[in-house]
CSV table of C-alpha atoms and ligand atoms in Angstrom, one decimal:
chain,number,residue,atom,x,y,z
A,11,MET,CA,17.3,-1.6,26.3
A,12,LYS,CA,14.5,-1.5,23.8
A,13,LYS,CA,14.9,-3.2,20.5
A,14,ILE,CA,13.9,-1.6,17.1
A,15,SER,CA,13.5,-3.8,14.0
A,16,VAL,CA,14.2,-1.9,10.8
A,17,ILE,CA,12.3,-3.6,8.0
A,18,VAL,CA,13.6,-3.1,4.5
A,19,PRO,CA,11.8,-4.5,1.4
A,20,CYS,CA,14.3,-5.1,-1.4
A,21,TYR,CA,13.5,-6.0,-5.0
A,22,ASN,CA,16.5,-5.8,-7.3
A,23,GLU,CA,18.4,-3.4,-5.1
A,24,GLU,CA,21.9,-4.9,-5.5
A,25,GLU,CA,23.5,-1.4,-6.0
A,26,VAL,CA,22.0,0.0,-2.9
A,27,VAL,CA,21.8,-2.5,0.0
A,28,ASN,CA,25.3,-1.9,1.2
A,29,ILE,CA,25.1,1.9,0.9
A,30,PHE,CA,21.8,1.7,2.6
A,31,TYR,CA,23.2,-0.3,5.5
A,32,ASP,CA,26.3,1.9,6.0
A,33,THR,CA,24.3,5.2,5.8
A,34,THR,CA,21.6,4.0,8.1
A,35,LYS,CA,23.9,2.3,10.6
A,36,GLU,CA,26.0,5.5,11.0
A,37,ILE,CA,22.8,7.4,12.0
A,38,VAL,CA,21.4,4.8,14.4
A,39,ASN,CA,24.8,4.3,16.1
A,40,LYS,CA,24.4,7.8,17.5
A,41,ILE,CA,21.0,6.9,19.1
A,42,GLU,CA,21.3,5.8,22.7
A,43,ASN,CA,19.0,3.5,24.7
A,44,TYR,CA,17.8,1.5,21.7
A,45,TYR,CA,19.3,-1.5,19.9
A,46,PHE,CA,18.7,-1.6,16.2
A,47,GLU,CA,18.4,-4.7,14.1
A,48,PHE,CA,18.0,-4.7,10.3
A,49,ILE,CA,15.6,-7.1,8.6
A,50,PHE,CA,16.1,-7.1,4.8
A,51,VAL,CA,13.3,-8.8,2.9
A,52,ASP,CA,14.5,-9.9,-0.5
A,53,ASP,CA,11.3,-10.0,-2.5
A,54,GLY,CA,12.4,-12.5,-5.1
A,55,SER,CA,15.1,-10.3,-6.7
A,56,ARG,CA,16.5,-11.4,-10.0
A,57,ASP,CA,19.9,-9.7,-9.4
A,58,LYS,CA,22.5,-10.2,-6.7
A,59,THR,CA,20.5,-8.6,-3.9
A,60,LEU,CA,20.3,-11.9,-1.9
A,61,GLU,CA,24.0,-12.6,-2.3
A,62,LYS,CA,24.7,-9.1,-1.0
A,63,LEU,CA,22.4,-9.6,1.9
A,64,VAL,CA,23.9,-12.9,2.9
A,65,ALA,CA,27.4,-11.4,2.8
A,66,LEU,CA,26.2,-8.5,4.9
A,67,ALA,CA,24.6,-10.8,7.4
A,68,SER,CA,27.8,-12.8,7.8
A,69,GLU,CA,29.7,-9.6,8.6
A,70,HIS,CA,27.2,-8.0,10.9
A,71,GLU,CA,25.2,-9.7,13.5
A,72,ASP,CA,22.5,-7.0,13.5
A,73,VAL,CA,21.6,-7.9,9.9
A,74,LYS,CA,18.8,-10.4,9.3
A,75,TYR,CA,17.4,-11.4,5.9
A,76,ILE,CA,14.3,-13.1,4.6
A,77,THR,CA,14.0,-14.3,1.0
A,78,PHE,CA,10.9,-15.3,-0.9
A,79,SER,CA,10.3,-18.0,-3.4
A,80,ARG,CA,9.4,-15.4,-6.0
A,81,ASN,CA,8.4,-11.7,-6.2
A,82,PHE,CA,5.4,-11.1,-4.0
A,83,GLY,CA,5.3,-7.3,-4.0
A,84,LYS,CA,6.3,-4.7,-1.5
A,85,GLU,CA,3.2,-5.2,0.6
A,86,ALA,CA,4.0,-8.8,1.1
A,87,ALA,CA,7.6,-8.0,1.9
A,88,MET,CA,6.6,-5.5,4.6
A,89,TYR,CA,4.1,-8.0,6.1
A,90,ALA,CA,6.8,-10.7,6.2
A,91,GLY,CA,9.3,-8.3,7.8
A,92,LEU,CA,6.8,-7.3,10.5
A,93,LYS,CA,5.7,-10.8,11.0
A,94,LEU,CA,9.2,-12.2,11.6
A,95,SER,CA,10.4,-9.2,13.7
A,96,ASP,CA,10.3,-9.1,17.4
A,97,GLY,CA,11.4,-5.5,18.2
A,98,ASP,CA,9.6,-3.4,20.6
A,99,TYR,CA,9.2,-1.0,17.7
A,100,CYS,CA,9.4,-1.6,14.0
A,101,ILE,CA,10.5,0.9,11.3
A,102,VAL,CA,9.6,0.2,7.7
A,103,MET,CA,11.6,2.0,5.1
A,104,ASP,CA,12.7,1.6,1.4
A,105,ALA,CA,16.1,0.3,0.5
A,106,ASP,CA,16.7,3.1,-2.1
A,107,LEU,CA,17.5,5.8,0.5
A,108,GLN,CA,14.4,7.8,-0.7
A,109,HIS,CA,13.3,7.5,2.9
A,110,PRO,CA,16.0,9.6,4.6
A,111,PRO,CA,17.6,7.7,7.5
A,112,ALA,CA,18.1,11.1,9.1
A,113,LEU,CA,14.4,11.0,10.1
A,114,ILE,CA,15.0,8.0,12.5
A,115,PRO,CA,16.2,10.2,15.4
A,116,ILE,CA,13.1,12.4,14.9
A,117,PHE,CA,11.0,9.2,15.0
A,118,ILE,CA,12.6,8.1,18.2
A,119,GLU,CA,11.9,11.5,19.8
A,120,GLY,CA,8.3,11.0,18.8
A,121,ILE,CA,8.0,7.6,20.5
A,122,ASN,CA,9.8,9.0,23.5
A,123,GLU,CA,7.0,11.6,23.6
A,124,GLY,CA,4.5,8.7,23.9
A,125,TYR,CA,3.3,8.4,20.3
A,126,ASP,CA,2.5,4.9,19.0
A,127,CYS,CA,3.6,5.8,15.6
A,128,CYS,CA,5.6,8.4,13.7
A,129,ALA,CA,5.2,8.5,10.0
A,130,ALA,CA,7.0,10.5,7.3
A,131,MET,CA,5.1,12.8,5.0
A,132,ARG,CA,6.5,14.3,1.8
A,133,THR,CA,6.4,18.1,1.5
A,134,THR,CA,7.4,18.1,-2.1
A,135,ARG,CA,7.2,15.7,-5.0
A,136,LYS,CA,10.4,16.9,-6.6
A,137,GLY,CA,11.9,14.4,-9.1
A,138,GLU,CA,8.5,12.8,-9.7
A,139,SER,CA,6.9,13.0,-13.1
A,140,LYS,CA,4.0,15.6,-13.4
A,141,ILE,CA,1.6,12.9,-14.5
A,142,ARG,CA,2.4,10.7,-11.5
A,143,SER,CA,1.8,13.6,-9.1
A,144,LEU,CA,-1.4,14.5,-10.8
A,145,PHE,CA,-2.5,10.9,-10.7
A,146,SER,CA,-1.7,10.6,-7.1
A,147,LYS,CA,-3.5,13.8,-6.2
A,148,THR,CA,-6.6,12.6,-8.0
A,149,PHE,CA,-6.4,9.2,-6.3
A,150,TYR,CA,-6.4,10.8,-2.8
A,151,LYS,CA,-9.3,13.0,-3.7
A,152,ILE,CA,-11.4,10.1,-5.0
A,153,SER,CA,-10.3,7.7,-2.2
A,154,ASN,CA,-11.0,10.1,0.6
A,155,SER,CA,-14.4,11.0,-0.7
A,156,LEU,CA,-15.3,7.3,-1.0
A,157,THR,CA,-13.8,5.7,2.1
A,158,ASP,CA,-14.3,6.3,5.7
A,159,VAL,CA,-10.6,5.7,6.3
A,160,LYS,CA,-9.0,9.0,5.6
A,161,LEU,CA,-5.6,8.6,3.9
A,162,ALA,CA,-3.1,11.4,4.7
A,163,GLN,CA,-2.0,12.8,1.3
A,164,ASN,CA,1.7,12.6,0.7
A,165,ALA,CA,2.1,10.0,3.5
A,166,VAL,CA,4.7,7.4,2.5
A,167,ASP,CA,5.2,3.9,3.9
A,168,TYR,CA,8.1,5.2,6.0
A,169,ARG,CA,7.3,5.0,9.7
A,170,ILE,CA,8.0,3.6,13.2
A,171,MET,CA,5.3,1.7,15.0
A,172,SER,CA,5.0,0.3,18.5
A,173,ARG,CA,4.7,-3.5,18.9
A,174,GLN,CA,1.0,-3.0,19.8
A,175,MET,CA,0.3,-1.2,16.5
A,176,VAL,CA,2.4,-3.8,14.5
A,177,ASN,CA,0.3,-6.6,16.0
A,178,ALA,CA,-2.8,-4.8,15.0
A,179,VAL,CA,-1.5,-4.4,11.4
A,180,LEU,CA,-0.6,-8.1,11.3
A,181,ALA,CA,-4.1,-9.0,12.6
A,182,LEU,CA,-5.5,-7.6,9.4
A,183,SER,CA,-4.3,-10.6,7.5
A,184,GLU,CA,-5.9,-9.9,4.1
A,185,VAL,CA,-4.0,-11.2,1.1
A,186,GLN,CA,-4.6,-8.1,-1.0
A,187,ARG,CA,-2.9,-5.7,1.2
A,188,PHE,CA,-3.0,-1.9,1.0
A,189,SER,CA,-0.7,-0.8,3.8
A,190,LYS,CA,-1.5,3.0,3.5
A,191,GLY,CA,-5.1,2.1,4.3
A,192,ILE,CA,-4.3,-0.5,6.9
A,193,PHE,CA,-2.0,1.9,8.8
A,194,ALA,CA,-4.8,4.5,8.8
A,195,TRP,CA,-7.5,1.9,9.7
A,196,VAL,CA,-5.8,0.5,12.8
A,197,GLY,CA,-5.7,4.0,14.3
A,198,PHE,CA,-3.2,4.8,17.1
A,199,LYS,CA,-1.7,8.1,17.9
A,200,THR,CA,0.4,9.1,15.0
A,201,LYS,CA,2.9,12.0,14.7
A,202,TRP,CA,3.6,13.2,11.2
A,203,VAL,CA,7.1,14.1,10.3
A,204,PRO,CA,7.5,16.2,7.1
A,205,TYR,CA,10.5,15.8,4.8
A,206,GLU,CA,11.6,16.8,1.4
A,207,ASN,CA,11.3,14.2,-1.4
A,208,VAL,CA,14.6,12.7,-2.3
A,209,GLU,CA,15.3,11.5,-5.8
A,210,ARG,CA,16.4,7.9,-6.3
A,211,THR,CA,20.1,8.0,-7.1
A,212,VAL,CA,20.8,4.4,-7.8
A,213,GLY,CA,18.6,1.7,-9.3
A,214,THR,CA,15.2,2.4,-10.9
A,215,THR,CA,11.7,2.6,-9.6
A,216,LYS,CA,9.8,-0.6,-9.5
A,217,TRP,CA,6.5,1.0,-10.4
A,218,SER,CA,4.8,1.0,-13.7
A,219,PHE,CA,1.8,3.1,-14.5
A,220,THR,CA,-0.6,0.2,-14.7
A,221,GLY,CA,0.9,-1.0,-11.4
A,222,LEU,CA,0.0,2.3,-9.8
A,223,LEU,CA,-3.5,2.2,-11.3
A,224,ARG,CA,-4.1,-1.3,-10.0
A,225,TYR,CA,-2.8,-0.1,-6.6
A,226,ALA,CA,-5.2,2.8,-6.6
A,227,ILE,CA,-8.2,0.6,-7.5
A,228,ASP,CA,-7.1,-1.8,-4.7
A,229,GLY,CA,-6.9,1.0,-2.3
A,230,ILE,CA,-10.4,2.1,-2.9
A,231,THR,CA,-12.1,-1.3,-3.1
A,232,ALA,CA,-10.2,-2.5,0.0
A,233,PHE,CA,-11.7,0.1,2.3
A,234,SER,CA,-15.0,1.1,0.8
A,235,ILE,CA,-18.2,-0.4,-0.7
A,236,LYS,CA,-19.4,3.1,-1.6
A,237,PRO,CA,-18.9,2.4,-5.4
A,238,LEU,CA,-21.5,-0.5,-5.0
A,239,ARG,CA,-23.9,1.9,-3.3
A,240,MET,CA,-23.4,4.4,-6.1
A,241,LEU,CA,-24.5,1.8,-8.6
A,242,THR,CA,-27.8,1.5,-6.7
A,243,GLY,CA,-28.1,5.3,-6.8
A,244,ILE,CA,-27.4,5.5,-10.5
A,245,GLY,CA,-29.9,2.7,-11.1
A,246,PHE,CA,-32.6,4.6,-9.2
A,247,PHE,CA,-31.9,7.8,-11.0
A,248,ILE,CA,-32.1,6.2,-14.4
A,249,SER,CA,-35.3,4.4,-13.5
A,250,ILE,CA,-36.9,7.6,-12.5
A,251,LEU,CA,-35.9,9.3,-15.8
A,252,ALA,CA,-37.2,6.2,-17.7
A,253,ILE,CA,-40.5,6.3,-15.9
A,254,LEU,CA,-40.9,10.0,-16.7
A,255,TYR,CA,-40.0,9.4,-20.3
A,256,MET,CA,-42.5,6.5,-20.5
A,257,ILE,CA,-45.3,8.7,-19.2
A,258,TRP,CA,-44.4,11.4,-21.7
A,259,THR,CA,-44.4,8.9,-24.6
A,260,ILE,CA,-47.7,7.4,-23.6
A,261,ALA,CA,-49.2,10.9,-23.3
A,262,GLU,CA,-47.8,11.8,-26.7
A,263,VAL,CA,-49.6,8.8,-28.2
A,264,PHE,CA,-52.9,10.0,-26.8
A,265,ILE,CA,-52.3,13.6,-27.9
A,266,TYR,CA,-50.7,13.1,-31.3
A,267,GLY,CA,-51.4,9.5,-32.1
A,268,ILE,CA,-48.6,7.0,-32.8
A,269,THR,CA,-45.5,8.9,-34.1
A,270,VAL,CA,-42.9,6.5,-35.6
A,271,PRO,CA,-39.6,8.6,-35.6
A,272,GLY,CA,-37.5,7.9,-32.5
A,273,TYR,CA,-34.4,6.4,-34.0
A,274,ALA,CA,-32.0,8.9,-32.3
A,275,THR,CA,-33.7,8.6,-28.9
A,276,LEU,CA,-33.7,4.8,-29.0
A,277,LEU,CA,-30.0,4.6,-30.0
A,278,THR,CA,-28.9,7.2,-27.4
A,279,VAL,CA,-30.8,5.4,-24.6
A,280,LEU,CA,-29.5,2.0,-25.7
A,281,LEU,CA,-25.9,3.1,-25.9
A,282,PHE,CA,-26.1,5.0,-22.6
A,283,MET,CA,-27.7,2.1,-20.8
A,284,GLY,CA,-25.1,-0.3,-22.3
A,285,GLY,CA,-22.3,1.9,-21.0
A,286,ILE,CA,-23.8,2.1,-17.5
A,287,ILE,CA,-24.3,-1.7,-17.4
A,288,GLU,CA,-20.8,-2.4,-18.5
A,289,VAL,CA,-19.3,-0.1,-15.9
A,290,SER,CA,-21.6,-1.5,-13.2
A,291,LEU,CA,-20.5,-5.0,-14.1
A,292,GLY,CA,-16.9,-3.9,-13.9
A,293,ILE,CA,-17.3,-2.4,-10.4
A,294,LEU,CA,-19.2,-5.6,-9.3
A,295,GLY,CA,-16.4,-7.6,-10.8
A,296,GLU,CA,-13.8,-5.8,-8.8
A,297,TYR,CA,-15.5,-6.8,-5.6
A,298,ILE,CA,-16.2,-10.3,-6.7
A,299,GLY,CA,-12.6,-10.7,-7.7
A,300,ARG,CA,-11.5,-9.5,-4.3
A,301,ILE,CA,-13.8,-12.0,-2.5
A,302,TYR,CA,-12.5,-14.7,-4.8
A,303,MET,CA,-8.9,-14.0,-4.0
A,304,GLU,CA,-9.5,-13.7,-0.3
A,305,SER,CA,-11.6,-16.8,-0.1
A,306,LYS,CA,-8.7,-18.9,-1.4
A,307,ASN,CA,-6.9,-17.9,1.8
A,308,ARG,CA,-3.5,-18.3,0.2
A,309,PRO,CA,-0.4,-17.3,2.2
A,310,ILE,CA,0.7,-13.7,1.7
A,311,PHE,CA,4.3,-14.8,1.0
A,312,ILE,CA,6.3,-18.0,0.6
A,313,LEU,CA,9.5,-18.0,2.6
A,314,LYS,CA,12.5,-19.6,1.0
A,315,GLU,CA,15.3,-18.8,3.4
A,316,THR,CA,16.1,-16.7,6.4
A,317,ASN,CA,18.7,-16.4,9.2
A,318,ILE,CA,16.0,-15.4,11.6
A,319,GLU,CA,15.2,-18.0,14.2
A,320,LEU,CA,11.7,-19.1,13.5
A,321,THR,CA,9.7,-19.2,16.7
A,322,SER,CA,6.1,-20.3,17.1
A,323,LEU,CA,5.3,-16.7,17.7
A,324,ASN,CA,6.3,-15.4,14.3
A,325,TRP,CA,5.7,-18.6,12.4
A,326,GLU,CA,2.3,-20.0,13.2
A,327,LYS,CA,0.5,-19.3,10.0
A,328,GLU,CA,3.1,-19.4,7.2
A,329,LYS,CA,4.7,-22.7,7.9
B,24,UDP,N1,9.9,-3.3,-3.6
B,24,UDP,C1,9.7,-4.6,-3.2
B,24,UDP,N2,9.0,-5.5,-4.1
B,24,UDP,C2,8.5,-5.0,-5.3
B,24,UDP,C3,8.7,-3.7,-5.6
B,24,UDP,C4,9.4,-2.9,-4.8
B,24,UDP,O1,10.1,-5.1,-2.2
B,24,UDP,O2,7.8,-5.8,-6.0
B,24,UDP,C5,10.7,-2.5,-2.7
B,24,UDP,C6,11.9,-1.7,-3.4
B,24,UDP,O3,13.0,-2.6,-3.4
B,24,UDP,C7,12.1,-0.5,-2.5
B,24,UDP,C8,10.6,-0.2,-2.1
B,24,UDP,O4,9.9,-1.4,-2.3
B,24,UDP,O5,12.8,-0.7,-1.4
B,24,UDP,C9,10.0,0.9,-2.9
B,24,UDP,O6,10.1,0.6,-4.3
B,24,UDP,P1,10.4,1.8,-5.4
B,24,UDP,O7,11.6,2.6,-4.9
B,24,UDP,O8,10.6,1.1,-6.7
B,24,UDP,O9,9.1,2.6,-5.4
B,24,UDP,P2,8.9,4.2,-5.4
B,24,UDP,O10,9.9,4.8,-4.4
B,24,UDP,O11,9.2,4.6,-6.8
B,24,UDP,O12,7.5,4.4,-4.9
B,25,MG,MG1,11.8,4.5,-4.2
């Protein structure tokens, strides 16, 4: 019998963990030939999530939990879950039931058909604010025009992956993780499963607007250096304009003699150049910041407690 590890990042999800487990369990119980285990990753919750998980684990032997020393973010939680899992397949899904467990049987069909991965894709963005949808659309447009890794629009982090793919994902051990890009980058045969967006019924979203903006910038800088090349392009373009203008100015001196007025031109050019330089420094800074953070080689998460037996296999790096 093949084993499937269901990895569930949880941050302040005390209201949902039990409902999540009951609902999902009911669905996977009907699936034959596979054994399901649940790995809940408590990402440093401030509420009673951990207590709920420990209680759940004491009642059900298919429930495992991992808890961090503080909040490390969903990306770190997913990584930890994958790292400590040993299933032949791994499913990553949110705790808030926005990732419908009813898709699991469809995922299983997909892997039985020989796919390495089945991933969910939202067909609607119902229940999401207009601004967020617009922001997200713009992000995919910019990101896909800048990076070679094509991100599927409306793809969510809800998917099943073969062990081979999970190992590939884990091999990309960067600290600043952008899973959407990582999943796309590692490749493998992926089947897309469309579903209708479900509104969060309990608890609240953990995302803020600045958080999303940060996420978008990380997404682009993690997979592309095109913004840096664009700076070179812009530099060249401006230099050519500058040379043309210089030739014109010198010619003007020969034709008309020295003409003093030029205040507006000077000011415009100065401000324009200042703006370009600032933006360029900002873009450079983004990349230097990423190099800096990666060069520290800090662990992606710090584990505090788990009921998973730590083997050398899942525990080489983080100990
Ligand atoms: N999450 C997490 N750490 C965080 C933020 C979120 O583990 O720092 C988990 C959260 O508990 C949920 C999933 O990631 O299971 C998705 O979060 P959320 O529902 O807030 O995001 P949204 O659905 O709005 O994108
Ligand atoms: Mg959610």
